[in-house]
Coordinates of C-alpha atoms in Angstrom, one line a residue:
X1 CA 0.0 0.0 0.0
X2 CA 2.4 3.2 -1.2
X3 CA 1.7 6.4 -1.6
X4 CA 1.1 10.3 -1.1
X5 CA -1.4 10.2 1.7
X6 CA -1.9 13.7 2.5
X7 CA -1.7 12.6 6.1
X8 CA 0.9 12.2 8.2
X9 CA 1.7 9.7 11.2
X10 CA -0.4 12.1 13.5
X11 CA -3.3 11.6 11.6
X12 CA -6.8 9.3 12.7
X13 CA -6.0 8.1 9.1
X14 CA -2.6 6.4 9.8
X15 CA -3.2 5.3 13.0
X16 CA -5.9 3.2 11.8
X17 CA -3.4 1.9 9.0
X18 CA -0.8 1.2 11.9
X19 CA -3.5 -1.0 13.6
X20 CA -3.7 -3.3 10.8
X21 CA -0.4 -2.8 8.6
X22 CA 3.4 -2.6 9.4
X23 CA 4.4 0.6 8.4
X24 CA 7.5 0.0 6.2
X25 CA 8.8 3.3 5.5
X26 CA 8.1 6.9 4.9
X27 CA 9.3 10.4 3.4
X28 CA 10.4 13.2 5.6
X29 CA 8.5 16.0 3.1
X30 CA 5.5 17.7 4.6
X31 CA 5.9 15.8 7.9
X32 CA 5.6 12.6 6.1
X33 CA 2.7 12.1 4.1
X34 CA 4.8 9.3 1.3
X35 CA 4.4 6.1 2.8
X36 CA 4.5 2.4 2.4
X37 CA 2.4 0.1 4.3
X38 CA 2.6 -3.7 4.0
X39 CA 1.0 -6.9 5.3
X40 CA 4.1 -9.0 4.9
X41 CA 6.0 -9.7 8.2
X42 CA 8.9 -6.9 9.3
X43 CA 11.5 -10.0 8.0
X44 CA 10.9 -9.8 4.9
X45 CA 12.3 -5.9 4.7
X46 CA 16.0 -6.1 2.8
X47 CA 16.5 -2.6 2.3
X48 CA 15.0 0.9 2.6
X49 CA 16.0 4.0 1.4
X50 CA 15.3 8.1 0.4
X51 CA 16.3 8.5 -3.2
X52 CA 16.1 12.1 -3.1
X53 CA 13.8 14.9 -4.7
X54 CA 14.7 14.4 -8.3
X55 CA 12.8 18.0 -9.5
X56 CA 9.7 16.9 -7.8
X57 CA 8.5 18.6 -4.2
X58 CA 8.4 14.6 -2.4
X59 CA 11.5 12.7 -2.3
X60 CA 11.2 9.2 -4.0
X61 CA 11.5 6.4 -1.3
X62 CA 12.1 2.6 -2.1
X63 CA 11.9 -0.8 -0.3
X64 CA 13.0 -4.6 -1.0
X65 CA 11.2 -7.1 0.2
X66 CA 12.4 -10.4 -0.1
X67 CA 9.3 -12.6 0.8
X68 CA 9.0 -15.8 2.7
X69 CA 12.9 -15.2 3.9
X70 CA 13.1 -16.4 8.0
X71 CA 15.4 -13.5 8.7
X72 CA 16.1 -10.4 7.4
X73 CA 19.8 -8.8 7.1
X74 CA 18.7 -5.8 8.9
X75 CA 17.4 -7.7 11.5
X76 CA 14.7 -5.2 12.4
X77 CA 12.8 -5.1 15.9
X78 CA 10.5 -2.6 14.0
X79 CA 9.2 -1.4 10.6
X80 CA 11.6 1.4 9.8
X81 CA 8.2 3.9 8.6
X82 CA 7.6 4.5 12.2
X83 CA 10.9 5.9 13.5
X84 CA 11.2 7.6 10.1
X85 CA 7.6 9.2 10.1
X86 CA 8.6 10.3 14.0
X87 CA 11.4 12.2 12.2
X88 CA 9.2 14.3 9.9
X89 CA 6.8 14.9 12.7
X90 CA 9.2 16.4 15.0
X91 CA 10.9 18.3 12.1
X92 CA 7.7 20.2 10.9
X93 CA 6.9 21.0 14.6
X94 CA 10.2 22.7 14.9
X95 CA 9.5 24.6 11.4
X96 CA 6.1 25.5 12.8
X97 CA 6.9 26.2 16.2
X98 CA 4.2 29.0 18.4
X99 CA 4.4 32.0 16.4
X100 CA 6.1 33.6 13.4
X101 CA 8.1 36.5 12.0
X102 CA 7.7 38.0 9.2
X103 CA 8.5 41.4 7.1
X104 CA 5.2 42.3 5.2
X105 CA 4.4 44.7 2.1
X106 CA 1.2 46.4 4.1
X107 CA 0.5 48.8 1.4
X108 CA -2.3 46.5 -0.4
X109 CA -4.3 47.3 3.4
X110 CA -4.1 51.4 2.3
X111 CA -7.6 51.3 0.9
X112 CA -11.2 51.3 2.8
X113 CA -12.1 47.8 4.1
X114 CA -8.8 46.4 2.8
X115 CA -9.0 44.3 6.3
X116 CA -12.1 43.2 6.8
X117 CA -11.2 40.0 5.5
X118 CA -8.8 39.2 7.9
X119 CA -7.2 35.8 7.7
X120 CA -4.5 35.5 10.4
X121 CA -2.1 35.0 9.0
X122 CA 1.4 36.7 9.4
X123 CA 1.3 39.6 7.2
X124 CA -2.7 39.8 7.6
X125 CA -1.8 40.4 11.8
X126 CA 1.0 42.8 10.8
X127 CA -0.6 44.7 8.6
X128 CA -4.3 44.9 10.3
X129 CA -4.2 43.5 13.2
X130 CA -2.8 44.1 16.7
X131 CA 1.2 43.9 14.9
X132 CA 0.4 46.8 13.5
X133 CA 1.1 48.8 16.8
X134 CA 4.5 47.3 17.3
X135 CA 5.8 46.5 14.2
X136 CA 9.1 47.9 13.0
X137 CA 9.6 49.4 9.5
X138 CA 12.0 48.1 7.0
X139 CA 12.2 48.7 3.5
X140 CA 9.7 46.5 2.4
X141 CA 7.0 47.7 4.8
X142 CA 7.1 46.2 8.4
X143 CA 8.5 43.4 10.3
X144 CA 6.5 41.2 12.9
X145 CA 7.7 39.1 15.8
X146 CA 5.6 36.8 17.6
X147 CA 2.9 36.9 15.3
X148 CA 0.1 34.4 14.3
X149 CA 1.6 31.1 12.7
X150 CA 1.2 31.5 8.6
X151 CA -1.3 29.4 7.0
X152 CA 1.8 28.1 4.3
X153 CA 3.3 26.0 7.1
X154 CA 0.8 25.5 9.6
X155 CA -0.6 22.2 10.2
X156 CA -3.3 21.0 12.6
X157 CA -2.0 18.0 14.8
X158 CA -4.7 16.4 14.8
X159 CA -8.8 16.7 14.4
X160 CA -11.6 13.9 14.8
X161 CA -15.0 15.2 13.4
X162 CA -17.9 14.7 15.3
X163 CA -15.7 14.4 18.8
X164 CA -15.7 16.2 22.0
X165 CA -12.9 15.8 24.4
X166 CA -13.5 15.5 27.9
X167 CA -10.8 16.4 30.2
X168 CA -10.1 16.3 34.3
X169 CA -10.7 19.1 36.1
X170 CA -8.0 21.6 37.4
X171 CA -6.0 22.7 33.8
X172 CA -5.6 25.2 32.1
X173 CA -8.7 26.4 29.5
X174 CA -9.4 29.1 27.2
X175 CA -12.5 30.0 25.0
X176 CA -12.6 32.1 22.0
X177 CA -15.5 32.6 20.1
X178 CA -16.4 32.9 16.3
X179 CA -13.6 30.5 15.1
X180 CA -14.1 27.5 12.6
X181 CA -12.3 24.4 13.5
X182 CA -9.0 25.3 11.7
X183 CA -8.4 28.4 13.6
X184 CA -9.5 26.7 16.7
X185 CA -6.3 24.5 15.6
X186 CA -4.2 27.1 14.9
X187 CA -5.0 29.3 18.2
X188 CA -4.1 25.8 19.6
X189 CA -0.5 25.3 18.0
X190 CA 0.2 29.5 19.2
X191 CA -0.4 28.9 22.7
X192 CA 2.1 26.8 24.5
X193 CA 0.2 26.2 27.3
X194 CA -2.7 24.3 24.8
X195 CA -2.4 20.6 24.5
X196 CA -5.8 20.0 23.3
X197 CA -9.4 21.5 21.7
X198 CA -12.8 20.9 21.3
X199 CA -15.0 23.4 18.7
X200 CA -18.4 23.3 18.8
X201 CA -21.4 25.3 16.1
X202 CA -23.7 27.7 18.0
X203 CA -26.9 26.0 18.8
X204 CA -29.4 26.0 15.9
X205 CA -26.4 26.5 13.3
X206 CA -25.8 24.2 10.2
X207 CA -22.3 22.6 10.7
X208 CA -20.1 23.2 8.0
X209 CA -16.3 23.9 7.7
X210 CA -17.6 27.5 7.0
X211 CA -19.2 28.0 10.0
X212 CA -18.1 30.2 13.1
X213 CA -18.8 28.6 16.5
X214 CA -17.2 28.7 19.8
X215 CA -13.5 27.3 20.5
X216 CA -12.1 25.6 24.1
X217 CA -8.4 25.2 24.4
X218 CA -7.6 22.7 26.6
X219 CA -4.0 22.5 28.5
X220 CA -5.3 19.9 31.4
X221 CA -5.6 16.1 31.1
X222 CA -7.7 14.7 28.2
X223 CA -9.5 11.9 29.6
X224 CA -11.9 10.7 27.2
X225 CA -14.1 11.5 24.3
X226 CA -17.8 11.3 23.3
X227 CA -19.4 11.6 19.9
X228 CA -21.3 14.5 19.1
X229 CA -22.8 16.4 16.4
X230 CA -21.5 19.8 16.0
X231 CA -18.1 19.1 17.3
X232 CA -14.8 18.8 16.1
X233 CA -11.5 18.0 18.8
X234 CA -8.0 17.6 18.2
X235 CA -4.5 18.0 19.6
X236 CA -1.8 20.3 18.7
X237 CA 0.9 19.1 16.6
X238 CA 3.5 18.6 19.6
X239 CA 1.5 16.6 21.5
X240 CA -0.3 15.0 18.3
X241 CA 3.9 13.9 17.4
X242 CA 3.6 12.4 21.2
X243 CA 1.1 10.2 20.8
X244 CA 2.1 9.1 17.2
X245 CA 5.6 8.5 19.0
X246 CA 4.4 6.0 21.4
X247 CA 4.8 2.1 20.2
X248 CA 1.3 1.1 20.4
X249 CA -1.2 2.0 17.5
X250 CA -4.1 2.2 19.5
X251 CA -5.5 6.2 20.4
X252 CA -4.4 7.5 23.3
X253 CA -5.5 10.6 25.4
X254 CA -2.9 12.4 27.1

């Protein structure tokens, strides 16, 4: 089973493949979304290896397999996908990080309601929102510490639709309203004392991805989860890596 997944080990997606396929080996691109999953035993693995980019944005990964062999000359203890996919996890997070700097052009925000569609991002925070007040000017416009992460290399950890988390009492919590579940995500992966989130739709509101509702971050223990309409939970991408990290594929709250 090989391919471009557009998921990464993090993902519900994955973890479900874990449970019922050895993860052979992955890609470190985009925090490992190139993988090969097999149903033939770790033994049979010969080889694996990153071929490199070759023009294309993924790097080109290959395996041998050399089936119905006792032992294998790598002797493995473990599919080599999972310490690999780790790897890209951890290297994204670092990319990502809690914030972002960036020097921003603001003169496209000159005109009347220029801002109103604010995206936070970066620049958008820089230019219209609260960066604005203590930005410094450079030639291109205005640079921005500590400001929202941009949407080019955020990633949410992870999100399960239709979940709500239920946590032990005593941690740290925060509510924001009129978010979607992306920027519930996002608000997640900027503060560093947020571990988890639930996002629900306002009462009598049509859920869609569209749709503004109101967002709890959670820092304290995630105990459990029930399934409910309306909601969508997740974990930020460092503790999302942490639970992806552990040996067992089964989900784990932390």
């Amino acid at each position: 089973f090989v391919g471009d997944f557009n998921s990464n080990l993090a993902s519900t997606l994955m973890q479900e493949l874990r449970r019922h396929l050895v993860h052979v080996y992955t890609g470190l691109v985009f925090g490992g979304v190139d993988n090969v999953f097999s149903n033939a035993e770790i033994q049979s693995i010969v080889s694996t290896d990153r071929l490199g980019k070759g023009g294309s944005d993924h790097d080109a990964i290959s395996v041998v397999f050399k089936i119905g062999q006792a032992h294998s000359p790598m002797q493995l203890l473990e599919a080599p996908g999972i310490k690999g996919a780790v790897h890209a996890l951890k290297a994204d997070n670092k990319k990502m990080g809690h914030s972002a700097t960036c020097d921003c052009d603001c003169t496209w925000n000159s005109t009347m309601h220029a801002c109103d569609r604010y995206d936070d991002s970066c620049c958008a925070f820089c230019c219209c929102g609260n960066g604005k007040f203590k930005s410094i000017p450079t030639k291109k416009g205005a640079l921005c510490k500590s400001s929202p992460i941009d949407w080019r290399v955020f990633w949410c950890g992870l999100m399960e639709n239709g979940a709500e988390y239920i946590t032990a009492e005593g941690g740290w919590e925060l509510g924001e309203d009129h978010m979607n579940p992306d920027w519930c995500c996002k608000r997640c992966q900027e503060a560093k004392e947020c571990k988890a989130w639930t996002w629900n739709v306002y009462p009598h509101q049509f859920y869609n991805a569209s749709v503004m509702g109101h967002c709890r971050l959670i820092g304290g223990k995630v105990t459990g989860r029930k399934w409910r309409e309306g909601f969508v939970s997740g974990y930020a991408a460092p503790a999302a890596t942490l639970l992806a990290e552990r040996n067992h594929v089964t989900r784990y709250f932390l």
